[in-house]
Amino acid sequence: MNKKILCILLSGAILLSLAACKTTTPTSASESTKATASSSTEVTTTSATTETAETTPAEPTGYPEKGCKLEFPSCERYHYKMDLSLDTKENTISGHVDFDFFNDSVDDWDKLCLRDYSSLFKNPEDAGYDKGIKTNGSLTEIKNIKDSRGSNVLEYTREEKDVSVVWIPLNTKLAPGEKMTLSYDFVAKIPTVADRYGVSEEVYNVTNFYPILAEYTSDGWSHIGYYSCGECFYSEISDYDVNLTVPSDMVVLSTGVETGETTSGSSKTISIFAECVRDFVFSGSDRFKIVEGDYKNTHVRTAYVEEEKPEYDKLEAEIAQKAAIDSLAVFGSAFGEYPYKDLEVIIAPISAGGMEYPNLVIISKAFVGTGDPDSSRKEIYRLNADNVVSHEVGHQWFMGIVGSNSGLQPWLDESFASFTEYVYDVAVYPDRDHRLPVTMNDEGSNRIVSINKSYFDYDSDFNYVAAVYWDGKDVLVKMHDVLGEEEFYGIIRKYVHKYAFKNADQMDFFSLLYQYAGTDNKELNDLIYKYFDDSVQPNVFLK
Ligand SMILES: [Zn+2]
């Protein structure tokens, strides 16, 4: 049996692809002090983690109002200019990249770390598949690497144990705050698999496909191992200017906003601008049909493929589209308005239940299929669609807007995204019974497996999912019950507002939680004791 087994959450909610490859020793999630761009060696420092364990929680200063605006910061950002070309005969995505960035740490950089996840599909096991399963991947070709400060072509090396880790030694160190442009050409193979990266049934999911700068932390370059059971990506907010050439009959949905299109023979080039996002991805198919609409300033599109009974496929898409728009309304009010002009929902044949990317979510076709809309199963499918769409759209806040190290502190995005399923459900279906499903908790025990461990510290994918997704949702709902909706949503809104477009860690969240809720709330502390490890208990914040 394929190791990518489908695992239906006990809530009847989300299917996740489970795999078992845990080989890389993770680095710490702690963030280094950040430097801002500078043309001199003088460094201005800011930090996403200024409130640390050493400080006694300060008095709260009020919550941002419901539905508050999350404004893009005016500071200088990283910028990827990419000219991309999709070859649907060879199944490759190639391009030229000019990447403008600066050293945002306080350390000199004598080398750069890029992540090239596409290359993992050369060896099925590296991409989370059983040995013997064909993934048709290959190592990405990277050529003509240049540093704008010199004329030499730079060489690169790959880590043997993790081919997604690419090192580029610099001829001249990049000082804190100093800028440079890294240019390179690449050709990446798109595997023929029904995965978050791959082509299946003529639907291309082109994600995590180009070499992207890794995140630099106080422990150096973060390059945790890849796993398919959840998100494992970690990058910096950037702007993207993209020219994407595809076959002229392909319907493309992507991160960012389309700004133009030109057609030449059998191909077309789409211009796209994406502002303040952590990655750029697109999905495309000449079979895509679209359902679309607006929520406030955001255009929402759902792409689907027609099969034997087109009216059913359209109904599925309409259900997903409504769930996406309702999610924007509910989460915008609770956590701060969705700040982007586009949200794309792709209904595609993928092995996981869903996957989140900036401005774009992929939802499993198998998961939202209504089958016969007149059948008794229609309601079950609709509930599934509500659940998986709200979860993935919830990630737009918890991963997209507030970034975090998904591998080392996965609860910061997965537990919160699972909690958004509940937030959505309570708001959209107020008359429904919102009792939590049975979880893996042993209610009789004083403490359970901590939900705030690294992915690599759980001894199985099942235990990781049980802790981070199920128990994580469970404890956040219970915190909500203890503090009340007004206060708990207010604290989360403060967290989102404060760390929007930055990378946060769990100390940032708990620091705010204790500021607002106090360190002496026995009911809350009992929950934190039961579900979290010692690193975030109230006493840590009172030293
Ligand atoms: Zn998730």
XYZ file of C-alpha atoms and ligand atoms in Angstrom:
544
model
C 0.000 0.000 0.000
C 1.210 3.455 -0.800
C 2.748 5.036 2.252
C 0.825 8.211 1.400
C -2.213 6.833 3.143
C -5.255 8.983 3.485
C -6.075 9.807 7.006
C -9.503 11.181 7.772
C -9.401 13.351 10.832
C -11.739 12.313 13.599
C -13.603 15.547 13.134
C -14.579 14.258 9.730
C -12.623 17.142 8.446
C -9.417 17.060 6.560
C -7.495 14.428 4.711
C -3.792 14.649 5.018
C -1.170 12.779 3.139
C 0.915 10.876 5.610
C 4.449 9.936 4.919
C 7.358 8.816 6.987
C 10.616 10.519 6.215
C 12.253 12.207 9.139
C 15.956 12.410 8.733
C 17.101 15.969 9.062
C 18.074 17.489 12.350
C 16.165 20.730 12.647
C 17.632 24.047 13.546
C 16.123 26.277 16.176
C 13.133 28.409 15.368
C 14.425 31.398 17.236
C 14.707 34.499 15.141
C 17.806 36.565 14.907
C 17.696 40.263 15.410
C 16.850 41.673 12.015
C 18.695 44.304 10.089
C 16.978 46.603 7.648
C 18.294 47.384 4.185
C 21.148 49.817 4.175
C 23.766 50.975 1.745
C 26.242 51.519 4.573
C 27.389 49.294 7.395
C 25.254 51.202 9.888
C 22.515 48.863 11.010
C 19.082 49.655 12.276
C 17.636 46.737 14.169
C 14.088 45.670 14.565
C 12.835 42.388 15.883
C 9.769 40.222 15.653
C 10.663 38.761 19.016
C 11.403 41.709 21.211
C 9.129 40.505 23.996
C 11.004 37.568 25.382
C 10.964 35.288 28.343
C 13.048 37.709 30.373
C 10.338 40.354 30.616
C 7.417 40.377 32.976
C 4.274 40.823 30.918
C 3.410 44.487 30.509
C -0.056 45.943 30.890
C -2.234 45.334 27.847
C -2.986 48.305 25.659
C -6.278 47.200 24.111
C -7.110 45.118 21.095
C -7.166 46.247 17.498
C -10.816 46.667 16.506
C -12.706 43.839 14.806
C -12.075 43.860 11.072
C -9.006 46.054 11.491
C -6.903 46.774 8.425
C -3.661 44.848 7.998
C -1.596 47.355 6.021
C 1.405 46.293 3.960
C 4.523 47.699 5.651
C 6.247 50.539 3.862
C 9.767 49.241 4.554
C 11.953 47.900 1.769
C 11.245 44.275 0.899
C 12.854 41.418 -0.963
C 11.891 41.378 -4.637
C 11.842 38.488 -7.107
C 11.646 39.359 -10.806
C 10.948 36.158 -12.687
C 10.502 35.354 -16.385
C 8.973 31.881 -16.375
C 8.010 29.420 -19.060
C 5.874 26.321 -18.618
C 6.572 23.501 -21.097
C 3.623 21.117 -21.075
C 5.309 18.662 -23.432
C 8.402 18.162 -21.286
C 6.585 19.038 -18.051
C 9.183 21.577 -17.018
C 9.057 25.056 -15.563
C 12.074 27.171 -16.427
C 13.024 30.737 -15.955
C 15.400 33.579 -15.283
C 15.314 35.150 -11.828
C 16.684 38.485 -10.618
C 16.328 38.480 -6.854
C 16.950 41.778 -5.036
C 17.485 41.368 -1.313
C 19.561 42.486 1.618
C 21.185 40.856 4.587
C 18.465 41.182 7.232
C 20.563 39.720 10.035
C 23.343 41.078 12.229
C 25.858 38.562 10.865
C 27.994 38.699 7.726
C 26.794 36.274 5.064
C 29.633 34.466 3.283
C 27.245 32.083 1.579
C 23.558 31.885 0.735
C 21.191 29.007 1.329
C 18.461 28.410 -1.261
C 15.761 25.773 -1.027
C 15.030 23.789 -4.186
C 12.132 21.526 -3.188
C 11.456 20.422 -6.776
C 14.620 18.305 -6.775
C 13.244 16.148 -3.956
C 10.898 14.481 -6.444
C 13.867 12.777 -8.135
C 13.877 10.252 -5.312
C 10.302 9.270 -4.358
C 11.246 8.688 -0.734
C 12.604 12.223 -0.399
C 9.208 13.567 -1.502
C 7.321 11.354 0.948
C 6.500 8.444 -1.355
C 7.176 4.745 -1.044
C 10.288 3.470 -2.744
C 9.310 2.180 -6.165
C 6.579 4.724 -6.749
C 7.458 6.716 -9.837
C 7.539 10.470 -9.365
C 9.319 11.368 -12.640
C 11.239 14.152 -10.967
C 14.804 15.231 -11.501
C 17.349 17.593 -10.015
C 16.726 21.217 -10.946
C 19.322 22.683 -13.300
C 20.619 25.967 -11.919
C 22.914 28.003 -14.156
C 24.493 31.438 -14.664
C 24.411 32.356 -10.983
C 25.656 35.907 -10.559
C 26.111 38.349 -7.704
C 25.435 41.932 -8.867
C 28.528 43.081 -6.952
C 30.884 41.079 -9.170
C 31.140 39.647 -12.665
C 32.093 36.034 -11.942
C 29.640 33.219 -12.358
C 29.120 31.574 -8.962
C 29.124 27.843 -8.326
C 26.760 26.001 -6.038
C 26.649 22.745 -4.107
C 23.799 20.567 -2.871
C 23.619 18.817 0.460
C 24.004 15.086 -0.116
C 21.410 14.095 2.456
C 18.909 16.743 1.382
C 19.141 17.758 -2.270
C 16.718 20.626 -1.663
C 19.458 22.477 0.243
C 21.551 24.522 -2.174
C 24.594 26.472 -0.985
C 26.046 29.369 -2.950
C 29.394 30.618 -1.570
C 29.784 34.371 -2.143
C 33.053 35.832 -3.423
C 32.396 38.906 -1.288
C 30.639 38.716 2.069
C 27.288 40.441 2.324
C 27.345 42.704 5.378
C 24.302 43.316 7.594
C 21.934 45.665 5.779
C 23.908 45.428 2.513
C 21.949 44.825 -0.703
C 22.665 42.633 -3.689
C 20.939 41.052 -6.668
C 21.267 37.321 -7.182
C 20.556 36.270 -10.770
C 20.158 32.717 -11.991
C 18.513 30.532 -14.622
C 16.765 27.322 -13.693
C 14.897 24.401 -15.230
C 12.759 22.315 -12.871
C 10.943 19.095 -13.726
C 7.272 18.941 -12.770
C 6.533 15.410 -11.546
C 3.514 13.548 -12.906
C 1.925 12.993 -9.513
C -1.352 14.050 -7.880
C 0.456 16.159 -5.313
C 0.705 19.763 -4.195
C 3.590 19.981 -6.686
C 2.883 18.017 -9.835
C 0.691 17.475 -12.856
C -2.211 15.060 -12.817
C -5.274 14.795 -15.037
C -3.986 17.807 -17.001
C -4.023 20.057 -13.933
C -0.652 21.633 -13.135
C 0.089 22.607 -9.550
C 3.340 24.524 -9.886
C 4.378 25.268 -6.314
C 7.701 25.410 -4.432
C 9.272 25.150 -7.873
C 12.061 27.746 -8.015
C 15.119 28.036 -5.788
C 14.040 30.408 -3.005
C 16.187 32.045 -0.329
C 16.002 30.189 2.986
C 15.314 32.050 6.220
C 18.318 33.178 8.263
C 17.898 32.844 12.040
C 20.097 33.356 15.077
C 21.199 29.748 14.522
C 22.168 30.391 10.915
C 20.342 29.327 7.760
C 17.187 27.345 8.508
C 16.939 24.287 6.271
C 14.755 21.730 7.982
C 13.928 18.524 6.152
C 10.986 18.241 3.772
C 7.904 16.276 4.740
C 4.601 15.872 2.931
C 2.406 15.524 6.024
C 1.815 19.224 6.517
C 3.599 22.415 5.596
C 7.370 22.634 6.059
C 8.234 25.898 4.314
C 9.755 29.014 5.831
C 10.538 32.208 3.948
C 10.536 35.978 4.060
C 7.854 38.386 2.874
C 8.721 39.511 -0.659
C 7.270 41.210 -3.733
C 7.099 39.336 -7.043
C 7.036 40.654 -10.615
C 6.408 37.662 -12.855
C 6.050 37.147 -16.594
C 4.649 33.665 -17.049
C 4.509 32.052 -20.497
C 2.082 29.155 -20.899
C 0.072 27.568 -23.732
C -2.500 30.071 -24.971
C -5.450 27.838 -24.050
C -4.340 27.349 -20.441
C -6.393 28.966 -17.660
C -3.969 30.142 -14.962
C -4.646 31.089 -11.350
C -1.790 32.309 -9.202
C -0.482 34.197 -6.243
C -0.847 37.935 -6.915
C -2.780 39.990 -9.431
C -2.667 39.714 -13.219
C -1.616 43.023 -14.751
C -1.512 42.122 -18.447
C -1.449 39.417 -21.075
C -0.004 39.085 -24.567
C -0.540 36.204 -26.981
C 1.999 35.000 -29.526
C 1.119 31.996 -31.650
C 0.243 29.057 -29.447
C 1.501 30.656 -26.250
C 0.632 33.620 -24.081
C 2.561 35.587 -21.480
C 0.767 36.709 -18.353
C 2.184 39.525 -16.223
C 1.576 39.175 -12.512
C 2.409 41.341 -9.504
C 2.287 39.866 -6.028
C 2.888 42.136 -3.066
C 3.948 41.109 0.446
C 3.804 37.338 0.033
C 6.088 34.518 1.144
C 6.093 32.578 -2.117
C 4.764 32.584 -5.670
C 2.782 29.631 -7.037
C 0.326 28.970 -9.836
C -2.069 26.306 -11.043
C -3.067 25.920 -14.660
C -5.117 23.716 -16.926
C -6.817 23.986 -20.282
C -9.697 22.129 -18.610
C -10.309 24.691 -15.864
C -13.745 26.252 -15.535
C -14.180 29.182 -13.191
C -16.734 30.278 -10.609
C -16.000 33.783 -9.382
C -17.206 36.595 -7.182
C -16.072 39.335 -4.822
C -15.795 39.916 -1.124
C -15.163 43.598 -0.401
C -11.938 44.408 -2.326
C -10.957 40.796 -2.944
C -11.784 38.902 -6.126
C -12.353 35.221 -5.359
C -12.148 32.536 -8.043
C -12.663 28.799 -7.793
C -11.241 26.637 -10.582
C -12.648 23.192 -11.288
C -12.610 20.555 -13.993
C -15.707 19.136 -15.605
C -16.043 15.381 -15.706
C -18.943 13.059 -16.520
C -21.580 15.198 -14.829
C -20.617 18.865 -15.261
C -23.565 20.144 -13.218
C -22.235 18.299 -10.170
C -18.715 19.632 -10.680
C -20.059 23.165 -10.888
C -22.082 22.672 -7.731
C -18.947 21.540 -5.880
C -17.121 24.621 -7.071
C -19.975 26.873 -5.957
C -19.944 25.273 -2.507
C -16.168 25.786 -2.222
C -16.472 29.352 -3.535
C -19.101 30.226 -0.929
C -16.980 28.687 1.829
C -13.985 30.757 0.699
C -15.974 34.006 0.686
C -17.559 33.206 4.063
C -14.069 32.443 5.418
C -12.781 35.847 4.293
C -15.732 37.545 5.996
C -15.481 35.607 9.264
C -11.696 35.625 9.633
C -11.437 39.217 8.422
C -13.679 40.303 11.266
C -12.047 38.066 13.879
C -8.359 38.494 12.980
C -8.047 41.517 10.668
C -9.133 42.118 7.070
C -7.612 39.963 4.338
C -5.230 42.478 2.747
C -4.883 40.979 -0.743
C -6.878 41.650 -3.910
C -7.150 38.019 -4.960
C -7.889 34.623 -3.497
C -7.800 31.548 -5.713
C -9.320 28.163 -4.861
C -8.148 25.221 -6.962
C -10.171 22.014 -6.905
C -7.617 19.478 -8.058
C -6.777 15.799 -7.843
C -4.229 15.859 -4.996
C -3.525 13.188 -2.421
C -3.799 15.515 0.586
C -7.065 17.126 1.686
C -5.791 20.593 0.929
C -2.728 22.797 0.782
C -2.218 26.471 1.413
C -0.081 28.959 -0.483
C -0.123 32.752 -0.532
C -3.401 33.909 -2.143
C -4.072 30.378 -3.411
C -5.369 27.184 -1.823
C -5.597 23.734 -3.379
C -8.549 21.598 -2.318
C -8.709 17.871 -3.011
C -11.223 16.972 -5.699
C -11.952 13.716 -3.889
C -12.668 15.626 -0.728
C -15.258 18.107 -1.945
C -16.889 15.916 -4.593
C -20.627 15.988 -4.096
C -21.315 13.064 -6.361
C -25.030 13.243 -6.933
C -26.219 16.581 -5.511
C -29.613 15.033 -4.837
C -28.164 12.168 -2.850
C -28.149 11.830 0.908
C -24.378 12.308 0.873
C -24.640 15.874 -0.375
C -24.690 17.285 3.149
C -21.627 15.283 4.184
C -19.661 16.553 1.208
C -20.730 20.105 1.896
C -19.560 19.821 5.501
C -16.229 18.488 4.284
C -15.881 21.353 1.828
C -16.675 23.870 4.582
C -14.078 22.318 6.798
C -11.200 21.977 4.383
C -11.778 25.329 2.653
C -12.016 27.213 5.966
C -8.850 25.466 7.194
C -6.833 26.354 4.099
C -8.164 29.907 3.902
C -7.419 30.229 7.647
C -3.780 29.622 6.733
C -3.816 32.902 4.831
C -3.557 34.467 8.305
C -1.542 31.733 10.039
C 1.338 31.089 7.642
C 0.646 33.767 5.051
C 0.199 37.010 6.985
C 1.931 35.871 10.190
C 4.778 33.609 9.182
C 6.454 31.034 11.389
C 8.799 28.102 11.151
C 6.300 25.453 10.103
C 8.585 22.535 10.837
C 9.882 23.572 14.239
C 6.731 25.159 15.660
C 4.009 23.646 13.478
C 1.237 24.406 15.959
C 1.578 28.129 15.137
C 0.076 27.496 11.735
C -1.644 24.098 11.871
C -3.318 24.369 15.293
C -4.454 27.888 14.462
C -5.707 26.865 11.014
C -7.583 23.969 12.649
C -9.035 26.437 15.153
C -10.261 28.607 12.267
C -12.480 25.673 11.204
C -14.280 26.168 14.529
C -14.350 29.969 14.196
C -15.905 29.570 10.739
C -18.393 26.962 11.870
C -19.668 28.978 14.835
C -20.097 32.092 12.701
C -21.599 30.512 9.560
C -23.750 27.881 11.250
C -24.741 29.402 14.613
C -27.520 26.865 15.100
C -25.331 23.835 14.606
C -24.047 21.730 17.492
C -20.428 22.842 17.822
C -19.367 20.246 20.346
C -15.869 19.122 19.616
C -15.352 15.714 18.102
C -13.626 13.030 20.110
C -9.915 13.718 20.090
C -6.912 11.663 20.975
C -6.784 13.200 24.444
C -6.786 10.998 27.435
C -9.085 13.222 29.471
C -8.115 11.388 32.634
C -4.454 12.237 32.417
C -2.903 15.375 33.781
C -0.796 16.045 30.718
C -0.896 14.926 27.099
C 1.735 14.828 24.384
C 2.663 18.496 23.969
C 1.167 20.159 20.925
C 4.070 22.600 20.578
C 6.848 20.208 19.662
C 8.794 20.220 16.419
C 7.436 17.948 13.673
C 10.666 15.994 13.991
C 10.061 15.286 17.695
C 6.809 13.345 17.177
C 7.445 9.646 16.764
C 4.959 9.158 13.939
C 2.995 11.204 11.459
C -0.184 10.022 13.109
C 0.945 11.326 16.501
C 2.006 14.606 14.896
C -1.437 15.050 13.327
C -3.225 14.000 16.520
C -1.291 16.505 18.624
C -0.879 19.491 16.320
C -4.143 19.384 14.357
C -6.657 17.741 16.675
C -5.419 18.513 20.184
C -4.194 21.887 18.927
C -7.696 22.773 17.785
C -9.087 21.347 20.997
C -6.968 23.484 23.319
C -7.524 26.698 21.366
C -11.280 26.125 21.510
C -10.983 25.534 25.255
C -8.943 28.726 25.698
C -11.700 30.477 23.769
C -14.248 29.024 26.214
C -12.237 30.088 29.283
C -11.532 33.644 28.121
C -14.663 34.254 26.073
C -14.844 35.053 22.387
C -14.359 38.800 22.749
C -11.099 38.476 24.655
C -9.637 35.449 22.895
C -10.302 36.747 19.396
C -8.988 40.115 20.575
C -5.709 38.554 21.723
C -5.315 36.651 18.448
C -6.158 39.817 16.505
C -3.463 41.659 18.450
C -0.992 38.873 17.635
C -1.882 39.014 13.919
C -1.785 42.812 13.812
C 1.563 43.002 15.620
C 3.329 40.307 13.602
C 1.630 40.789 10.224
C 4.138 40.297 7.376
C 6.826 39.166 9.825
C 7.847 35.787 11.175
C 6.717 35.144 14.754
C 7.458 32.380 17.220
C 5.472 30.871 20.049
C 7.020 33.157 22.678
C 5.508 36.078 20.781
C 2.049 34.542 21.071
C 2.344 33.527 24.719
C 3.817 36.874 25.701
C 0.679 38.566 24.371
C -1.614 35.918 25.849
C -0.195 36.440 29.337
C -0.231 40.210 28.966
C -3.946 40.181 28.283
C -5.157 37.163 30.223
C -2.713 37.419 33.107
C -0.356 34.765 34.386
C -2.680 33.850 37.249
C -5.764 32.573 35.417
C -5.979 29.090 36.920
C -8.331 27.621 34.313
C -6.161 28.918 31.482
C -2.947 27.825 33.173
C -4.334 24.328 33.720
C -4.970 24.075 29.969
C -1.515 25.368 29.120
C 0.039 22.912 31.579
C -1.887 20.040 30.058
C -1.301 20.777 26.373
C 2.050 22.575 26.146
C 5.604 21.822 27.238
C 7.502 23.685 29.954
C 8.921 26.343 27.622
C 5.707 28.397 27.549
C 4.326 27.966 31.081
C 3.499 31.196 32.974
C 6.493 30.899 35.298
C 8.811 31.245 32.280
C 7.368 34.698 31.646
C 7.731 35.815 35.271
C 11.484 35.370 35.672
Zn -3.169 23.094 7.506
